[in-house]
Coordinates of C-alpha atoms in Angstrom, one line a residue:
M204 CA 124.2 93.3 97.5
F205 CA 126.0 91.4 100.4
D206 CA 127.4 87.9 100.9
G207 CA 129.6 85.8 103.2
G208 CA 128.0 86.6 106.1
F209 CA 126.2 84.6 108.8
M210 CA 123.3 84.5 111.5
H211 CA 123.1 82.5 114.9
Q212 CA 120.6 79.8 115.5
G213 CA 119.0 82.0 118.3
F214 CA 118.6 84.8 116.1
A215 CA 117.0 82.9 113.2
F216 CA 114.9 80.3 115.4
G217 CA 114.2 81.9 118.7
G218 CA 110.8 84.0 117.9
E219 CA 108.7 81.8 120.0
E220 CA 111.2 79.8 122.5
G221 CA 113.3 82.3 122.7
K222 CA 116.6 83.0 121.4
D223 CA 118.6 81.7 124.6
K224 CA 117.1 78.0 124.0
F225 CA 119.0 77.4 120.7
D226 CA 123.0 77.5 120.2
E227 CA 124.4 80.6 119.3
Q228 CA 127.4 78.5 117.8
I229 CA 125.2 76.9 115.3
I230 CA 125.7 79.3 112.5
Y231 CA 123.9 79.9 109.4
R232 CA 125.1 81.7 106.0
S233 CA 124.2 85.4 105.2
S234 CA 123.6 87.8 102.1
L235 CA 121.1 90.3 100.9
Q236 CA 120.1 90.2 97.8
N237 CA 116.5 91.6 95.8
F238 CA 114.9 90.4 93.0
L239 CA 114.0 91.2 89.3
I240 CA 110.9 89.8 87.1
D241 CA 110.7 90.4 83.6
T242 CA 107.8 89.2 82.2
D243 CA 108.5 90.4 78.5
D244 CA 105.8 92.8 79.3
E245 CA 107.1 94.4 82.3
V246 CA 110.0 94.7 84.2
I247 CA 109.0 94.4 87.9
L248 CA 111.2 94.5 91.1
V249 CA 110.7 92.7 94.7
D250 CA 112.1 95.0 96.9
T251 CA 114.7 97.4 96.8
G252 CA 117.3 97.2 99.0
F253 CA 119.5 99.9 101.1
K254 CA 120.5 103.7 99.9
T255 CA 123.8 104.0 98.0
G256 CA 126.1 104.3 100.6
Y257 CA 125.1 101.8 103.1
N258 CA 128.0 99.6 104.2
G259 CA 126.3 97.6 107.0
P260 CA 127.6 96.5 110.3
A261 CA 131.3 95.3 111.0
K262 CA 131.8 91.9 111.6
K263 CA 131.5 90.8 115.2
L264 CA 132.4 88.0 117.1
G265 CA 129.0 86.5 118.7
A266 CA 126.6 89.1 116.8
P267 CA 123.3 87.6 115.9
L268 CA 123.8 88.7 112.5
Y269 CA 126.4 89.9 110.3
M270 CA 125.2 90.5 106.5
G271 CA 128.6 89.9 105.1
T272 CA 130.8 91.9 102.7
K273 CA 129.4 94.4 100.5
L274 CA 129.5 93.4 96.9
A275 CA 127.3 96.4 95.7
D276 CA 125.0 99.1 95.9
Y277 CA 121.1 98.3 95.0
M278 CA 121.9 100.8 92.1
E279 CA 125.0 99.1 91.1
A280 CA 123.6 95.9 91.5
F281 CA 120.7 96.8 89.7
A282 CA 122.5 98.1 86.6
A283 CA 124.6 95.1 86.5
T284 CA 121.5 93.7 84.9
G285 CA 121.4 95.5 82.0
Y286 CA 118.4 97.4 82.5
K287 CA 117.5 101.0 83.2
P288 CA 115.4 102.5 86.1
E289 CA 113.0 104.1 83.9
Q290 CA 112.0 100.6 82.5
V291 CA 110.7 99.1 85.8
T292 CA 107.0 99.3 85.8
K293 CA 106.4 97.9 89.1
I294 CA 108.0 97.6 92.3
L295 CA 106.4 95.1 94.5
L296 CA 107.2 95.6 98.5
T297 CA 107.2 92.8 100.5
H298 CA 107.5 95.1 103.8
K299 CA 108.7 98.4 105.0
H300 CA 112.0 97.7 106.1
N301 CA 115.0 99.9 104.6
D302 CA 116.8 97.0 103.4
H303 CA 113.7 95.8 101.0
S304 CA 112.4 99.2 100.5
D305 CA 114.9 102.2 100.4
C306 CA 115.2 102.9 96.8
I307 CA 111.7 103.2 95.4
K308 CA 112.4 106.6 94.4
E309 CA 115.4 105.6 91.9
F310 CA 112.6 104.4 89.4
P311 CA 110.4 107.2 87.9
N312 CA 107.6 105.3 85.8
A313 CA 107.1 102.4 88.5
K314 CA 104.1 101.7 90.5
V315 CA 104.8 100.9 94.3
Y316 CA 102.7 98.3 95.2
V317 CA 102.7 97.9 99.4
A318 CA 100.5 97.0 102.0
P319 CA 98.3 99.6 103.5
E320 CA 99.5 99.1 107.4
D321 CA 103.5 99.7 105.6
A322 CA 102.1 102.2 103.4
D323 CA 101.0 104.1 106.2
A324 CA 104.0 103.4 108.4
M325 CA 106.6 104.6 105.8
K326 CA 103.9 107.5 105.3
L327 CA 104.3 107.0 101.4
E328 CA 101.9 109.3 99.3
G329 CA 101.5 109.8 95.4
D330 CA 99.9 108.5 92.7
N331 CA 102.7 106.2 92.0
I332 CA 101.9 104.4 95.1
V333 CA 99.1 101.6 95.5
R334 CA 97.9 100.4 98.6
A335 CA 97.4 96.7 98.0
Q336 CA 93.4 95.5 98.2
Y337 CA 93.2 91.8 98.8
G338 CA 90.3 91.0 96.8
E339 CA 90.5 87.0 96.1
P340 CA 91.8 84.2 97.8
Y341 CA 95.2 82.7 96.1
K342 CA 95.6 78.6 97.1
N343 CA 95.6 78.5 100.7
F344 CA 96.6 82.3 101.0
P345 CA 92.9 83.9 101.8
N346 CA 94.0 87.2 100.7
A347 CA 96.0 88.2 97.5
Q348 CA 95.5 90.6 94.5
Q349 CA 96.9 89.4 91.0
V350 CA 99.1 92.5 89.9
A351 CA 100.3 90.7 86.5
P352 CA 99.4 87.5 84.6
G353 CA 100.5 85.1 87.0
I354 CA 102.1 87.0 89.8
W355 CA 100.3 87.7 92.8
F356 CA 100.7 90.1 95.7
I357 CA 99.7 87.9 99.0
E358 CA 98.8 89.2 102.7
A359 CA 101.3 87.4 105.0
K360 CA 101.3 89.6 108.3
G361 CA 103.5 89.1 111.0
H362 CA 107.3 89.8 110.8
T363 CA 105.5 94.0 110.0
K364 CA 101.8 94.4 110.5
G365 CA 101.8 95.2 106.5
N366 CA 104.2 91.9 105.4
S367 CA 103.5 90.6 101.9
I368 CA 104.7 87.7 99.7
I369 CA 104.9 87.6 95.9
I370 CA 104.4 84.5 94.1
A371 CA 105.0 84.1 90.5
E372 CA 104.1 81.3 88.3
D373 CA 106.3 79.7 85.4
D374 CA 106.8 76.5 83.6
G375 CA 104.9 74.6 86.4
L376 CA 107.0 76.0 89.8
Y377 CA 106.1 78.8 91.9
Y378 CA 108.7 81.1 92.8
M379 CA 107.9 82.5 96.2
F380 CA 109.7 85.9 97.2
H381 CA 108.9 85.7 100.7
G382 CA 111.0 88.9 102.2
D383 CA 111.9 88.1 105.7
V384 CA 109.0 85.3 106.4
T385 CA 112.2 83.3 107.8
Y386 CA 116.0 84.5 107.5
C387 CA 117.2 80.9 106.3
D388 CA 115.9 77.8 104.5
A389 CA 116.6 76.1 107.7
A390 CA 114.5 77.7 109.7
L391 CA 111.6 77.2 107.5
K392 CA 112.3 73.3 107.5
A393 CA 112.7 73.4 111.1
N394 CA 109.5 75.4 111.2
K395 CA 110.6 78.4 113.5
L396 CA 110.2 82.3 113.3
S397 CA 112.9 84.3 113.9
I398 CA 112.9 86.9 117.2
I399 CA 112.0 90.1 114.7
F400 CA 108.3 90.5 114.6
E401 CA 105.4 93.0 114.8
D402 CA 102.8 90.5 115.4
K403 CA 103.9 87.2 116.5
E404 CA 100.5 85.5 116.2
A405 CA 100.1 86.6 112.5
A406 CA 103.9 85.3 112.0
R407 CA 102.9 82.2 113.3
E408 CA 100.0 81.9 110.9
T409 CA 102.0 83.1 107.9
L410 CA 104.6 80.5 108.3
D411 CA 102.4 77.9 108.6
R412 CA 100.6 78.9 105.1
V413 CA 103.6 79.3 103.9
R414 CA 104.7 75.4 104.8
E415 CA 101.5 74.5 103.7
F416 CA 102.0 75.7 100.4
I417 CA 105.0 74.4 100.0
G418 CA 103.7 71.1 100.7
Q419 CA 101.1 71.4 98.1
N420 CA 102.7 73.1 95.5
P421 CA 106.3 73.1 93.7
T422 CA 107.7 76.0 95.1
V423 CA 111.4 78.0 94.6
Y424 CA 112.0 79.5 98.0
L425 CA 113.6 82.8 97.2
S426 CA 114.9 84.6 100.6
T427 CA 116.4 88.0 100.9
H428 CA 118.7 87.0 103.7
C429 CA 120.9 83.8 102.7
P430 CA 122.5 82.9 99.9
E431 CA 120.1 79.8 99.4
G432 CA 117.8 82.5 97.8
Y433 CA 119.8 83.1 94.7
E434 CA 121.2 79.3 94.5
N435 CA 117.6 78.1 94.6
L436 CA 117.0 80.7 91.8
E437 CA 119.6 79.7 89.7
M438 CA 119.3 75.9 89.8
K439 CA 115.2 76.2 90.0
R440 CA 115.5 74.0 93.3
V441 CA 111.9 73.3 94.5
M442 CA 111.9 73.5 98.7
K443 CA 111.7 70.2 100.4
L444 CA 110.3 70.3 103.8

């Protein structure tokens, strides 16, 4: 939905040491995209973007984050995939923030999977809301729920109190849709938390588990806020730490 933006190093790396410990003149590319999974049996969305009409803050010298130039509203971008809203069977929310959750009401037949803490924070109610019940471990993650064959909804607290990640297995690869565990791939490789979190200790534990998983499994790391997210997907590029 957005591309050509930037974030400075203090924003992307400064969650534990503080943003002043990093160089604000070092910047990383920024964008905004969400993802769709077609299993043949189901059409599943991972997050749902901003409401129609949202333009984002203007470019500003020294801003910690500039999302980029707007390419399309979420529903325009969704329509461009060739699918129709009524085809979507499930929406998997990584967390409550508007750039991940604003358009859930646009999909009349979708069950919305969300962690209980974020469901409460968003005041989500209705028969279509599925509060995640993490009943089993998945690899090195202790709390997970399989939501479709080969697709796992995984507890990953920290960025928000109900933060989650999604992992989809396909053809020997593990596609990790991580929401905002990191804002850019450089932060993952440098092992740094961003400055935005609700529980710093949980965010550190989550990042440690994510890095451990990537070290043990061939993982395509799919970010929401940097172009590596869609580039990694297009090239099936396995993350190397």
